[in-house]
XYZ file of C-alpha atoms in Angstrom:
126
model
C 87.631 74.716 78.106
C 85.263 73.974 80.963
C 86.390 75.132 84.393
C 84.570 73.937 87.481
C 84.941 76.316 90.396
C 84.219 75.745 94.065
C 85.534 77.112 97.315
C 86.555 74.524 99.924
C 84.839 74.819 103.280
C 82.685 77.732 102.105
C 79.421 75.818 101.892
C 78.850 77.149 98.388
C 77.848 75.094 95.412
C 80.164 74.645 92.473
C 79.677 76.033 88.984
C 81.246 75.530 85.587
C 82.432 78.285 83.254
C 83.017 77.629 79.567
C 85.964 79.685 78.289
C 88.164 80.005 75.218
C 91.672 81.505 75.283
C 91.122 82.764 71.731
C 87.742 84.369 72.613
C 86.204 82.897 69.444
C 83.598 80.595 71.015
C 83.403 81.876 74.593
C 84.919 84.597 76.775
C 88.535 84.143 77.839
C 89.249 83.205 81.481
C 90.659 86.708 82.052
C 87.462 88.252 80.643
C 85.513 86.304 83.256
C 87.870 87.592 85.937
C 87.435 91.182 84.726
C 83.653 90.848 84.690
C 83.679 89.277 88.144
C 85.893 92.015 89.536
C 83.617 94.791 88.285
C 80.499 92.942 89.464
C 81.929 92.212 92.924
C 83.163 95.783 93.398
C 79.837 97.279 92.298
C 77.893 94.858 94.506
C 79.975 95.728 97.575
C 79.656 99.421 96.776
C 75.843 99.187 96.579
C 75.716 97.194 99.829
C 77.820 99.824 101.595
C 75.538 102.592 100.292
C 72.498 100.724 101.668
C 74.063 99.904 105.048
C 75.317 103.470 105.577
C 72.047 104.898 104.174
C 74.012 107.255 101.935
C 72.038 109.554 99.624
C 73.260 107.849 96.424
C 71.166 106.593 93.528
C 72.004 104.597 90.392
C 75.780 104.258 90.756
C 77.470 103.270 87.470
C 80.852 101.635 87.121
C 83.179 101.614 84.111
C 86.304 99.495 84.359
C 89.076 98.800 81.860
C 91.456 95.932 82.520
C 94.569 94.850 80.674
C 96.586 91.669 81.145
C 100.047 90.761 79.911
C 100.132 87.016 79.358
C 102.452 84.249 78.290
C 102.160 80.455 78.373
C 102.305 80.208 82.167
C 101.445 83.568 83.755
C 99.157 86.555 83.475
C 100.159 89.881 85.000
C 97.610 92.620 85.436
C 98.154 96.248 84.565
C 96.423 98.549 87.085
C 92.663 98.457 86.580
C 91.248 101.767 85.398
C 87.983 102.107 87.319
C 85.575 105.020 87.098
C 82.554 105.368 89.337
C 79.672 107.680 88.521
C 77.307 108.429 91.380
C 74.227 110.596 91.721
C 73.501 111.985 95.136
C 74.499 114.435 97.806
C 77.452 112.691 99.428
C 80.434 114.602 100.715
C 83.977 114.097 99.450
C 84.855 112.225 102.662
C 81.816 109.968 102.299
C 82.777 109.242 98.700
C 86.350 108.323 99.662
C 85.056 106.097 102.458
C 82.605 104.463 100.039
C 85.311 103.684 97.474
C 87.762 102.370 100.078
C 85.180 100.164 101.787
C 84.000 98.698 98.477
C 87.547 97.982 97.301
C 88.516 96.422 100.649
C 85.494 94.110 100.767
C 85.616 93.038 97.104
C 87.421 89.687 97.059
C 88.563 90.111 93.450
C 90.010 93.595 94.068
C 91.809 92.338 97.173
C 93.233 89.510 95.060
C 94.700 92.001 92.604
C 97.065 93.265 95.290
C 98.724 89.921 95.992
C 100.128 87.006 94.055
C 97.412 84.393 93.616
C 98.131 80.729 93.102
C 95.589 78.056 92.348
C 95.322 74.297 92.480
C 94.349 72.647 89.229
C 93.050 69.223 88.379
C 92.894 68.573 84.661
C 90.499 65.932 83.396
C 90.460 65.077 79.701
C 87.491 63.317 78.136
C 88.134 61.536 74.854
C 85.085 60.917 72.722
């Protein structure tokens, strides 16, 4: 399946992801979402570290995600996210770092609400 993604009125270009629900020929759509969530969270975390000039180096993120799916819906179990940081930050700074990253990560924010999408299906017959 090829999915073309774009955000209306965001000025961004569009891109196409190739996916396979069976995960035999390409990642599943939910795998892409999981990857995007981890990437977005880690990116926001690193930006916050830079902006706040926190003494943190080489943060590493491990995230496990599980989805319960049927023909029409996909529910997410809570994501199990572990962050490993090297540095001399205080406990309060660490909490602030994690909260800020989670609150500015669009994918993590989306996990807390029901998300609907508009779809346009185009079939090409060869």
